[in-house]
């Protein structure tokens, strides 16, 4: 983590303001030589989009000059398709402004803080392709919510800009009415975050607070922490009377961070083409396989690849195959074969081979999406046991689990690997009469990098910043009767 240099930034601001107000030119040394190049900022810190004023002195007179901004590019590291390593950051330097120094070697101007990570950033001034001066500027994160009111079930969006990338500045937690709801991350989105929750509770005002804490939970006495300079904003959401927004759906697949996990290239024999009518589906959906360039008038086995095992049983896991169908090519070596999506693991795609007499001629990938099998019952008095079953849950360290919120309070997690993609669980309805929110979010089961702790918790920013697979949230609800 870069050191926090706020006192120096403040000193720089005072010097710049004094020089500006008094009209003092850059001093010369006793020998008449120019002072060493320097750059100061009038502001001690900023936020994304805020205007920063700078002044450089001691430059080569009447010469081209550039102002540069040092930041980072974030990504997630995954090893061997299933192991989550952790976030990774690559330094980058971008040019903010170009200009020309005056006859005294001075240069002044302003710039808007670029969109990207918050935290400490280095400003460089360069001439002749060399950095000749530098200073530091701290960028603070900002948060906002919308809308500010609505009935139970209203989707609330939390937007953040300028989240940092250092260990102590990258991990944020959202609480609803003082209950832990989930994590806000901005690794692959370079400091920008969009989190989504749903309004819950009785009519009236409810509090949403954004905390920070590198251990994966809110650090409550943050004013006494080394990161006391970070904000802990609170917002009020007004739950209104009226019909609740009831949902029972698996959301559409979101964007996976960085484009998702990179699967190994498929291998087809020369002249062979194989494709599916759709790249993904729910268990039981009908999918059509089409192929051409195969041996004519031959029986073709469709061989399905999957994983079986467990991480916690001590038996480990391994790849398994099975034949899920047999088709026959026509006299031209083509085939069209419809089959149901197998009842199996979701997450990363499954490889399917087209085999003739034990030889592989073509391959395709098929992904299994999560689906809701049952929610029974959907209403009843407080204390009612609710049985829920899902299919299509994954097996890797980044897609093998869902994390459950009840009325925006994090309850626990569930894993789908040992049960081959099927998850069955029960919860007991609690609360006052009315509609209650049951949300299942993606998250990361475990990883190699332990700090900050982003594991075994709902990831509210799953829409753009979840590593590996594009895992959707699942929205459910239960009505408590009198």
Short mmCIF file of C-alpha atoms in Angstrom, two decimals:
data_model
loop_
_atom_site.label_atom_id
_atom_site.label_comp_id
_atom_site.label_asym_id
_atom_site.label_seq_id
_atom_site.Cartn_x
_atom_site.Cartn_y
_atom_site.Cartn_z
CA UNK A 1 0.00 0.00 0.00
CA UNK A 2 1.30 3.45 -0.85
CA UNK A 3 1.90 5.67 2.22
CA UNK A 4 -0.68 8.34 2.95
CA UNK A 5 0.91 11.74 2.44
CA UNK A 6 -1.91 14.09 3.33
CA UNK A 7 0.26 16.46 5.47
CA UNK A 8 2.57 17.02 2.52
CA UNK A 9 -0.39 17.67 0.26
CA UNK A 10 -1.68 20.26 2.73
CA UNK A 11 1.74 21.94 2.88
CA UNK A 12 1.86 22.00 -0.92
CA UNK A 13 -1.54 23.67 -1.01
CA UNK A 14 -0.48 26.37 1.47
CA UNK A 15 2.69 27.14 -0.46
CA UNK A 16 0.79 27.36 -3.73
CA UNK A 17 -1.89 29.65 -2.26
CA UNK A 18 0.72 31.91 -0.66
CA UNK A 19 2.65 32.24 -3.89
CA UNK A 20 -0.55 32.91 -5.84
CA UNK A 21 -1.84 35.56 -3.44
CA UNK A 22 1.45 37.43 -3.07
CA UNK A 23 2.46 37.16 -6.69
CA UNK A 24 5.84 35.66 -5.75
CA UNK A 25 7.82 34.28 -8.66
CA UNK A 26 9.92 31.16 -8.41
CA UNK A 27 13.08 32.13 -6.48
CA UNK A 28 16.55 31.82 -7.91
CA UNK A 29 19.59 30.54 -6.08
CA UNK A 30 22.41 32.83 -5.00
CA UNK A 31 24.46 31.77 -8.00
CA UNK A 32 21.62 32.74 -10.36
CA UNK A 33 20.72 29.18 -11.27
CA UNK A 34 17.05 28.13 -11.45
CA UNK A 35 15.48 26.27 -8.57
CA UNK A 36 14.77 22.56 -8.93
CA UNK A 37 11.52 21.81 -10.80
CA UNK A 38 8.47 21.38 -8.57
CA UNK A 39 4.71 20.98 -8.84
CA UNK A 40 2.13 21.93 -6.23
CA UNK A 41 -1.65 21.55 -5.99
CA UNK A 42 -4.08 24.03 -4.45
CA UNK A 43 -6.30 21.23 -3.16
CA UNK A 44 -5.16 18.67 -0.60
CA UNK A 45 -7.52 16.00 -1.93
CA UNK A 46 -10.24 15.45 -4.49
CA UNK A 47 -12.94 13.11 -5.70
CA UNK A 48 -13.55 11.65 -9.15
CA UNK A 49 -14.54 14.54 -11.42
CA UNK A 50 -13.50 17.33 -9.05
CA UNK A 51 -11.27 20.13 -10.39
CA UNK A 52 -7.68 20.29 -9.17
CA UNK A 53 -5.52 23.40 -9.71
CA UNK A 54 -1.78 22.95 -10.07
CA UNK A 55 1.30 25.13 -10.45
CA UNK A 56 4.73 24.00 -11.67
CA UNK A 57 7.92 26.03 -11.37
CA UNK A 58 11.61 25.67 -12.16
CA UNK A 59 10.91 24.19 -15.60
CA UNK A 60 12.84 24.70 -18.80
CA UNK A 61 11.45 28.03 -20.11
CA UNK A 62 9.31 28.23 -23.25
CA UNK A 63 9.37 24.45 -23.69
CA UNK A 64 6.75 21.69 -24.05
CA UNK A 65 5.59 20.21 -20.75
CA UNK A 66 3.21 17.38 -19.77
CA UNK A 67 1.23 16.48 -16.67
CA UNK A 68 0.84 12.75 -15.95
CA UNK A 69 -1.37 10.75 -13.56
CA UNK A 70 -0.26 7.47 -12.01
CA UNK A 71 -2.98 4.90 -11.28
CA UNK A 72 -3.68 1.16 -11.50
CA UNK A 73 -5.63 -1.31 -13.63
CA UNK A 74 -7.40 -4.03 -11.63
CA UNK A 75 -8.15 -7.65 -12.50
CA UNK A 76 -8.75 -11.04 -10.88
CA UNK A 77 -6.31 -13.93 -11.12
CA UNK A 78 -7.73 -17.44 -11.61
CA UNK A 79 -5.51 -20.50 -11.86
CA UNK A 80 -6.48 -23.72 -13.63
CA UNK A 81 -10.11 -22.64 -14.23
CA UNK A 82 -11.23 -23.35 -10.66
CA UNK A 83 -8.74 -21.83 -8.18
CA UNK A 84 -9.23 -18.19 -7.20
CA UNK A 85 -5.93 -16.48 -6.42
CA UNK A 86 -7.06 -12.91 -5.75
CA UNK A 87 -7.08 -9.36 -7.09
CA UNK A 88 -4.11 -8.06 -9.07
CA UNK A 89 -3.20 -4.48 -9.95
CA UNK A 90 -0.97 -3.20 -12.73
CA UNK A 91 0.45 0.35 -12.58
CA UNK A 92 -0.32 2.71 -15.45
CA UNK A 93 0.57 6.33 -16.18
CA UNK A 94 -1.70 8.48 -18.35
CA UNK A 95 -1.17 11.99 -19.69
CA UNK A 96 -3.66 14.52 -18.30
CA UNK A 97 -2.47 17.74 -19.96
CA UNK A 98 0.12 19.07 -22.37
CA UNK A 99 1.27 22.66 -22.59
CA UNK A 100 4.22 25.04 -22.75
CA UNK A 101 6.11 26.63 -19.87
CA UNK A 102 6.41 30.42 -19.81
CA UNK A 103 9.59 32.49 -20.03
CA UNK A 104 10.16 32.09 -16.26
CA UNK A 105 9.78 28.30 -16.38
CA UNK A 106 6.32 28.30 -14.79
CA UNK A 107 3.20 26.39 -15.84
CA UNK A 108 -0.25 26.55 -14.28
CA UNK A 109 -3.56 24.92 -15.02
CA UNK A 110 -6.30 22.64 -13.80
CA UNK A 111 -7.67 19.17 -14.51
CA UNK A 112 -10.59 16.95 -13.53
CA UNK A 113 -9.71 13.93 -11.40
CA UNK A 114 -9.95 10.97 -13.80
CA UNK A 115 -12.42 8.16 -13.23
CA UNK A 116 -10.61 5.24 -11.64
CA UNK A 117 -9.31 4.00 -8.32
CA UNK A 118 -9.21 6.29 -5.34
CA UNK A 119 -6.44 6.56 -2.79
CA UNK A 120 -3.04 8.16 -3.27
CA UNK A 121 -1.99 9.13 -6.78
CA UNK A 122 1.28 10.58 -7.98
CA UNK A 123 1.26 13.61 -10.30
CA UNK A 124 4.28 13.86 -12.59
CA UNK A 125 5.49 16.81 -14.64
CA UNK A 126 7.73 15.84 -17.54
CA UNK A 127 9.91 17.61 -20.08
CA UNK A 128 12.10 16.02 -22.75
CA UNK A 129 10.47 12.65 -21.97
CA UNK A 130 11.74 12.74 -18.38
CA UNK A 131 9.87 13.17 -15.10
CA UNK A 132 11.25 16.36 -13.59
CA UNK A 133 8.80 16.95 -10.69
CA UNK A 134 6.13 15.10 -8.78
CA UNK A 135 3.58 15.46 -6.01
CA UNK A 136 0.80 13.47 -4.39
CA UNK A 137 -2.99 13.81 -4.44
CA UNK A 138 -5.46 11.76 -2.42
CA UNK A 139 -8.74 10.80 -4.10
CA UNK A 140 -11.60 10.04 -1.69
CA UNK A 141 -14.47 7.66 -2.59
CA UNK A 142 -18.03 8.89 -3.07
CA UNK A 143 -21.32 7.02 -2.75
CA UNK A 144 -24.95 7.68 -3.69
CA UNK A 145 -28.19 5.70 -3.74
CA UNK A 146 -31.30 5.77 -5.92
CA UNK A 147 -34.22 5.86 -5.54
CA UNK A 148 -34.81 7.26 -2.08
CA UNK A 149 -38.24 5.70 -1.53
CA UNK A 150 -40.57 2.94 -2.69
CA UNK A 151 -42.55 -0.06 -1.44
CA UNK A 152 -41.03 -3.29 -0.13
CA UNK A 153 -39.11 -5.03 -2.91
CA UNK A 154 -38.02 -1.83 -4.66
CA UNK A 155 -34.57 -2.26 -6.18
CA UNK A 156 -32.07 0.15 -4.64
CA UNK A 157 -28.89 0.91 -6.55
CA UNK A 158 -25.74 2.07 -4.77
CA UNK A 159 -23.22 3.82 -7.01
CA UNK A 160 -19.63 4.38 -5.92
CA UNK A 161 -16.67 6.13 -7.51
CA UNK A 162 -13.07 6.32 -6.37
CA UNK A 163 -12.87 3.17 -4.26
CA UNK A 164 -9.20 2.46 -3.57
CA UNK A 165 -7.13 -0.55 -4.53
CA UNK A 166 -4.90 -0.89 -1.45
CA UNK A 167 -5.65 -3.53 1.16
CA UNK A 168 -7.09 -1.04 3.64
CA UNK A 169 -9.12 0.94 1.08
CA UNK A 170 -10.62 -1.69 -1.25
CA UNK A 171 -13.02 -3.64 0.99
CA UNK A 172 -16.42 -2.06 1.73
CA UNK A 173 -19.52 -3.45 3.43
CA UNK A 174 -23.16 -2.39 3.24
CA UNK A 175 -25.53 -2.67 6.20
CA UNK A 176 -29.31 -2.19 6.16
CA UNK A 177 -30.85 -1.14 9.47
CA UNK A 178 -27.60 -2.15 11.20
CA UNK A 179 -27.64 -5.63 9.68
CA UNK A 180 -24.75 -6.79 7.51
CA UNK A 181 -26.05 -7.21 3.94
CA UNK A 182 -23.00 -7.77 1.73
CA UNK A 183 -19.78 -6.56 0.15
CA UNK A 184 -19.07 -3.78 -2.33
CA UNK A 185 -16.06 -4.38 -4.58
CA UNK A 186 -14.50 -2.48 -7.48
CA UNK A 187 -11.47 -4.54 -8.55
CA UNK A 188 -12.02 -5.15 -12.27
CA UNK A 189 -14.10 -1.97 -12.60
CA UNK A 190 -11.17 0.19 -11.48
CA UNK A 191 -12.75 1.92 -8.50
CA UNK A 192 -16.31 2.23 -9.84
CA UNK A 193 -18.99 0.06 -8.26
CA UNK A 194 -22.69 -0.64 -8.73
CA UNK A 195 -24.38 -2.60 -5.95
CA UNK A 196 -28.02 -3.67 -5.89
CA UNK A 197 -30.26 -4.60 -2.97
CA UNK A 198 -34.04 -4.61 -2.42
CA UNK A 199 -35.98 -2.55 0.10
CA UNK A 200 -37.29 -4.47 3.07
CA UNK A 201 -39.01 -3.84 6.37
CA UNK A 202 -42.17 -2.03 7.51
CA UNK A 203 -43.27 1.31 6.13
CA UNK A 204 -41.03 4.11 7.35
CA UNK A 205 -37.42 5.20 7.23
CA UNK A 206 -34.58 2.68 6.98
CA UNK A 207 -30.84 3.26 7.17
CA UNK A 208 -28.25 2.13 4.64
CA UNK A 209 -24.63 2.55 5.79
CA UNK A 210 -21.45 1.93 3.81
CA UNK A 211 -18.61 0.73 6.03
CA UNK A 212 -15.01 -0.26 5.37
CA UNK A 213 -12.93 -3.00 6.96
CA UNK A 214 -10.31 -5.25 5.43
CA UNK A 215 -11.46 -8.28 7.46
CA UNK A 216 -14.66 -8.49 5.44
CA UNK A 217 -16.98 -6.93 8.01
CA UNK A 218 -17.62 -3.35 9.15
CA UNK A 219 -14.93 -1.77 11.31
CA UNK A 220 -17.20 0.09 13.71
CA UNK A 221 -14.81 2.42 15.55
CA UNK A 222 -13.40 3.58 12.23
CA UNK A 223 -12.57 7.06 13.59
CA UNK A 224 -9.75 5.45 15.59
CA UNK A 225 -8.49 3.31 12.71
CA UNK A 226 -5.49 4.03 10.47
CA UNK A 227 -8.10 4.58 7.75
CA UNK A 228 -10.05 7.23 9.68
CA UNK A 229 -9.68 9.49 6.63
CA UNK A 230 -12.14 7.27 4.70
CA UNK A 231 -15.86 8.16 4.81
CA UNK A 232 -18.62 6.04 6.31
CA UNK A 233 -21.72 7.49 4.61
CA UNK A 234 -25.28 6.74 5.69
CA UNK A 235 -28.43 7.12 3.62
CA UNK A 236 -32.13 6.97 4.42
CA UNK A 237 -34.57 4.93 2.36
CA UNK A 238 -38.26 5.51 2.93
CA UNK A 239 -40.31 2.31 2.57
CA UNK A 240 -43.75 3.43 1.45
CA UNK A 241 -47.16 1.80 1.81
CA UNK A 242 -48.56 -0.01 -1.16
CA UNK A 243 -48.30 -3.31 -2.96
CA UNK A 244 -44.85 -4.90 -2.59
CA UNK A 245 -42.68 -5.59 -5.62
CA UNK A 246 -42.79 -9.38 -5.51
CA UNK A 247 -40.22 -11.41 -7.43
CA UNK A 248 -39.48 -15.07 -7.98
CA UNK A 249 -36.78 -15.19 -10.58
CA UNK A 250 -33.18 -15.85 -11.45
CA UNK A 251 -31.81 -12.65 -12.93
CA UNK A 252 -30.34 -12.63 -16.42
CA UNK A 253 -26.64 -13.57 -16.41
CA UNK A 254 -24.58 -10.43 -15.66
CA UNK A 255 -21.14 -9.46 -16.96
CA UNK A 256 -18.26 -11.51 -15.60
CA UNK A 257 -15.26 -9.48 -14.48
CA UNK A 258 -12.73 -8.98 -17.26
CA UNK A 259 -14.81 -11.00 -19.71
CA UNK A 260 -14.89 -14.09 -17.52
CA UNK A 261 -12.70 -17.17 -17.22
CA UNK A 262 -10.81 -18.16 -20.38
CA UNK A 263 -11.71 -21.71 -21.36
CA UNK A 264 -9.28 -23.94 -23.28
CA UNK A 265 -9.70 -23.82 -27.05
CA UNK A 266 -11.94 -26.51 -28.55
CA UNK A 267 -10.44 -29.00 -30.99
CA UNK A 268 -12.19 -30.12 -34.20
CA UNK A 269 -10.81 -32.34 -36.90
CA UNK A 270 -10.14 -30.55 -40.22
CA UNK A 271 -13.39 -29.84 -42.01
CA UNK A 272 -15.57 -30.57 -38.97
CA UNK A 273 -17.91 -27.89 -37.64
CA UNK A 274 -20.00 -28.30 -34.47
CA UNK A 275 -22.31 -25.84 -32.71
CA UNK A 276 -25.24 -25.59 -30.28
CA UNK A 277 -28.49 -23.71 -30.76
CA UNK A 278 -27.66 -21.82 -27.55
CA UNK A 279 -24.47 -21.59 -25.48
CA UNK A 280 -26.26 -21.98 -22.14
CA UNK A 281 -29.52 -23.18 -20.61
CA UNK A 282 -31.29 -24.33 -17.47
CA UNK A 283 -31.53 -27.95 -16.44
CA UNK A 284 -34.12 -29.60 -18.71
CA UNK A 285 -34.08 -26.95 -21.45
CA UNK A 286 -33.98 -28.38 -24.97
CA UNK A 287 -30.79 -27.69 -26.93
CA UNK A 288 -29.99 -28.70 -30.51
CA UNK A 289 -26.53 -29.87 -31.55
CA UNK A 290 -25.60 -29.37 -35.21
CA UNK A 291 -22.49 -30.78 -36.88
CA UNK A 292 -21.08 -31.18 -40.37
CA UNK A 293 -17.97 -32.68 -41.92
CA UNK A 294 -18.34 -35.84 -39.83
CA UNK A 295 -17.99 -39.42 -41.15
CA UNK A 296 -21.08 -40.23 -43.25
CA UNK A 297 -23.84 -42.52 -41.98
CA UNK A 298 -22.15 -43.20 -38.65
CA UNK A 299 -23.30 -43.42 -35.03
CA UNK A 300 -22.04 -40.48 -32.97
CA UNK A 301 -21.76 -40.51 -29.18
CA UNK A 302 -22.26 -37.24 -27.32
CA UNK A 303 -19.79 -37.42 -24.41
CA UNK A 304 -20.40 -35.04 -21.49
CA UNK A 305 -17.54 -33.83 -19.26
CA UNK A 306 -18.16 -32.81 -15.65
CA UNK A 307 -16.50 -32.69 -12.24
CA UNK A 308 -17.37 -34.85 -9.25
CA UNK A 309 -16.17 -34.74 -5.68
CA UNK A 310 -15.85 -32.36 -2.77
CA UNK A 311 -13.33 -29.94 -1.30
CA UNK A 312 -14.16 -30.76 2.30
CA UNK A 313 -14.65 -34.55 2.33
CA UNK A 314 -10.97 -35.36 1.90
CA UNK A 315 -11.71 -37.31 -1.29
CA UNK A 316 -10.93 -34.34 -3.54
CA UNK A 317 -12.52 -34.08 -6.99
CA UNK A 318 -11.84 -35.21 -10.53
CA UNK A 319 -13.16 -34.97 -14.07
CA UNK A 320 -15.75 -37.56 -15.13
CA UNK A 321 -17.37 -38.35 -18.48
CA UNK A 322 -20.60 -40.00 -19.56
CA UNK A 323 -22.53 -40.52 -22.78
CA UNK A 324 -25.69 -38.40 -22.75
CA UNK A 325 -26.99 -39.29 -26.20
CA UNK A 326 -26.36 -41.00 -29.52
CA UNK A 327 -27.09 -39.53 -32.97
CA UNK A 328 -26.46 -40.64 -36.53
CA UNK A 329 -24.94 -38.63 -39.35
CA UNK A 330 -26.58 -38.52 -42.76
CA UNK A 331 -24.95 -39.46 -46.06
CA UNK A 332 -23.30 -36.03 -46.18
CA UNK A 333 -21.74 -36.33 -42.70
CA UNK A 334 -24.13 -33.90 -41.00
CA UNK A 335 -26.35 -34.32 -37.97
CA UNK A 336 -28.93 -32.44 -35.92
CA UNK A 337 -29.66 -33.76 -32.44
CA UNK A 338 -31.92 -32.30 -29.75
CA UNK A 339 -31.29 -33.14 -26.10
CA UNK A 340 -32.19 -31.78 -22.64
CA UNK A 341 -29.62 -29.83 -20.63
CA UNK A 342 -28.26 -32.40 -18.15
CA UNK A 343 -29.02 -32.14 -14.43
CA UNK A 344 -25.50 -31.19 -13.43
CA UNK A 345 -23.18 -28.49 -12.13
CA UNK A 346 -23.49 -24.88 -13.25
CA UNK A 347 -20.72 -22.30 -13.42
CA UNK A 348 -17.95 -22.82 -15.95
CA UNK A 349 -19.01 -24.49 -19.25
CA UNK A 350 -19.06 -28.24 -19.74
CA UNK A 351 -17.12 -29.69 -22.66
CA UNK A 352 -18.98 -32.07 -24.97
CA UNK A 353 -17.23 -34.38 -27.43
CA UNK A 354 -18.65 -35.85 -30.62
CA UNK A 355 -17.12 -39.32 -30.90
CA UNK A 356 -17.28 -41.87 -33.70
CA UNK A 357 -15.87 -45.32 -32.84
CA UNK A 358 -13.92 -43.83 -29.92
CA UNK A 359 -12.36 -40.99 -31.96
CA UNK A 360 -13.20 -37.35 -31.19
CA UNK A 361 -14.23 -35.36 -34.28
CA UNK A 362 -15.67 -32.22 -32.74
CA UNK A 363 -16.25 -30.39 -29.45
CA UNK A 364 -18.64 -27.76 -28.05
CA UNK A 365 -19.14 -25.98 -24.73
CA UNK A 366 -22.46 -25.74 -22.84
CA UNK A 367 -23.04 -23.73 -19.65
CA UNK A 368 -25.76 -24.62 -17.14
CA UNK A 369 -27.52 -21.60 -15.61
CA UNK A 370 -29.04 -21.56 -12.10
CA UNK A 371 -32.79 -22.20 -11.85
CA UNK A 372 -35.46 -22.25 -9.15
CA UNK A 373 -37.07 -25.67 -8.71
CA UNK A 374 -39.38 -24.91 -5.79
CA UNK A 375 -40.25 -22.47 -3.02
CA UNK A 376 -42.78 -24.15 -0.73
CA UNK A 377 -44.89 -22.60 0.70
CA UNK A 378 -44.88 -18.96 -0.40
CA UNK A 379 -47.00 -17.66 2.49
CA UNK A 380 -47.91 -18.51 6.06
CA UNK A 381 -47.57 -17.27 9.65
CA UNK A 382 -44.24 -16.43 11.28
CA UNK A 383 -42.46 -19.68 12.12
CA UNK A 384 -43.41 -21.38 8.86
CA UNK A 385 -40.61 -23.53 7.44
CA UNK A 386 -39.82 -22.59 3.83
CA UNK A 387 -38.27 -25.27 1.59
CA UNK A 388 -36.23 -23.99 -1.36
CA UNK A 389 -34.47 -25.97 -4.09
CA UNK A 390 -32.16 -24.70 -6.82
CA UNK A 391 -30.34 -26.38 -9.68
CA UNK A 392 -27.34 -25.34 -11.75
CA UNK A 393 -25.09 -24.16 -8.91
CA UNK A 394 -21.39 -24.33 -9.78
CA UNK A 395 -18.29 -26.03 -8.38
CA UNK A 396 -15.27 -23.70 -8.67
CA UNK A 397 -14.03 -21.52 -5.84
CA UNK A 398 -15.81 -18.54 -7.36
CA UNK A 399 -19.15 -20.11 -8.40
CA UNK A 400 -19.86 -23.07 -6.10
CA UNK A 401 -21.87 -21.18 -3.49
CA UNK A 402 -24.77 -18.79 -2.98
CA UNK A 403 -25.05 -16.43 -0.01
CA UNK A 404 -28.45 -15.84 1.59
CA UNK A 405 -29.95 -12.54 2.78
CA UNK A 406 -33.29 -12.46 4.57
CA UNK A 407 -34.69 -8.91 4.70
CA UNK A 408 -31.17 -7.68 3.85
CA UNK A 409 -29.59 -9.51 6.78
CA UNK A 410 -26.86 -11.98 5.82
CA UNK A 411 -27.80 -15.42 7.16
CA UNK A 412 -25.31 -17.87 5.65
CA UNK A 413 -24.12 -19.70 2.55
CA UNK A 414 -24.87 -22.87 0.61
CA UNK A 415 -22.65 -25.03 -1.64
CA UNK A 416 -23.65 -26.97 -4.75
CA UNK A 417 -20.56 -29.05 -5.52
CA UNK A 418 -21.05 -32.12 -3.33
CA UNK A 419 -24.69 -32.39 -4.50
CA UNK A 420 -23.74 -32.02 -8.20
CA UNK A 421 -25.36 -28.62 -8.72
CA UNK A 422 -28.57 -29.15 -6.73
CA UNK A 423 -29.05 -27.09 -3.56
CA UNK A 424 -31.91 -27.82 -1.14
CA UNK A 425 -32.33 -25.87 2.09
CA UNK A 426 -34.94 -24.62 4.55
CA UNK A 427 -35.34 -21.37 6.46
CA UNK A 428 -37.94 -20.31 9.00
CA UNK A 429 -40.08 -17.27 8.19
CA UNK A 430 -39.69 -14.44 10.68
CA UNK A 431 -40.91 -10.90 11.08
CA UNK A 432 -44.17 -8.97 11.05
CA UNK A 433 -47.05 -9.73 8.67
CA UNK A 434 -46.25 -8.66 5.12
CA UNK A 435 -43.87 -9.45 2.29
CA UNK A 436 -40.30 -10.41 3.19
CA UNK A 437 -37.25 -10.41 0.93
CA UNK A 438 -35.18 -13.54 0.29
CA UNK A 439 -32.13 -12.83 -1.89
CA UNK A 440 -29.31 -15.15 -2.94
CA UNK A 441 -26.12 -13.48 -4.13
CA UNK A 442 -22.93 -14.77 -5.74
CA UNK A 443 -19.73 -14.62 -3.76
CA UNK A 444 -16.26 -16.11 -3.54
CA UNK A 445 -15.92 -19.28 -1.47
CA UNK A 446 -12.19 -19.03 -0.89
CA UNK A 447 -8.93 -17.85 -2.43
CA UNK A 448 -5.19 -17.78 -2.01
CA UNK A 449 -4.92 -14.09 -1.14
CA UNK A 450 -6.27 -13.72 2.38
CA UNK A 451 -6.20 -9.95 2.86
CA UNK A 452 -8.50 -8.21 2.36
CA UNK A 453 -11.04 -10.88 3.26
CA UNK A 454 -13.68 -11.04 0.50
CA UNK A 455 -14.77 -14.63 1.13
CA UNK A 456 -18.00 -16.36 2.20
CA UNK A 457 -20.15 -13.23 1.97
CA UNK A 458 -22.72 -11.84 -0.49
CA UNK A 459 -21.10 -9.82 -3.28
CA UNK A 460 -23.54 -6.99 -4.00
CA UNK A 461 -21.45 -5.83 -6.98
CA UNK A 462 -21.82 -9.17 -8.79
CA UNK A 463 -23.26 -7.39 -11.85
CA UNK A 464 -19.83 -6.38 -13.21
CA UNK A 465 -17.15 -7.34 -10.71
CA UNK A 466 -17.60 -11.05 -9.98
CA UNK A 467 -14.60 -13.12 -11.14
CA UNK A 468 -14.78 -16.15 -13.42
CA UNK A 469 -18.39 -16.97 -14.23
CA UNK A 470 -21.32 -14.63 -14.83
CA UNK A 471 -23.40 -15.64 -11.79
CA UNK A 472 -26.85 -14.05 -11.45
CA UNK A 473 -28.62 -13.15 -8.22
CA UNK A 474 -31.79 -15.05 -7.31
CA UNK A 475 -34.79 -13.05 -6.06
CA UNK A 476 -37.43 -14.71 -3.89
CA UNK A 477 -39.93 -13.67 -1.24
CA UNK A 478 -42.37 -14.90 1.39
CA UNK A 479 -45.60 -13.37 2.68
CA UNK A 480 -46.14 -13.64 6.42
CA UNK A 481 -49.84 -13.80 7.23
CA UNK A 482 -51.63 -12.75 10.42
#
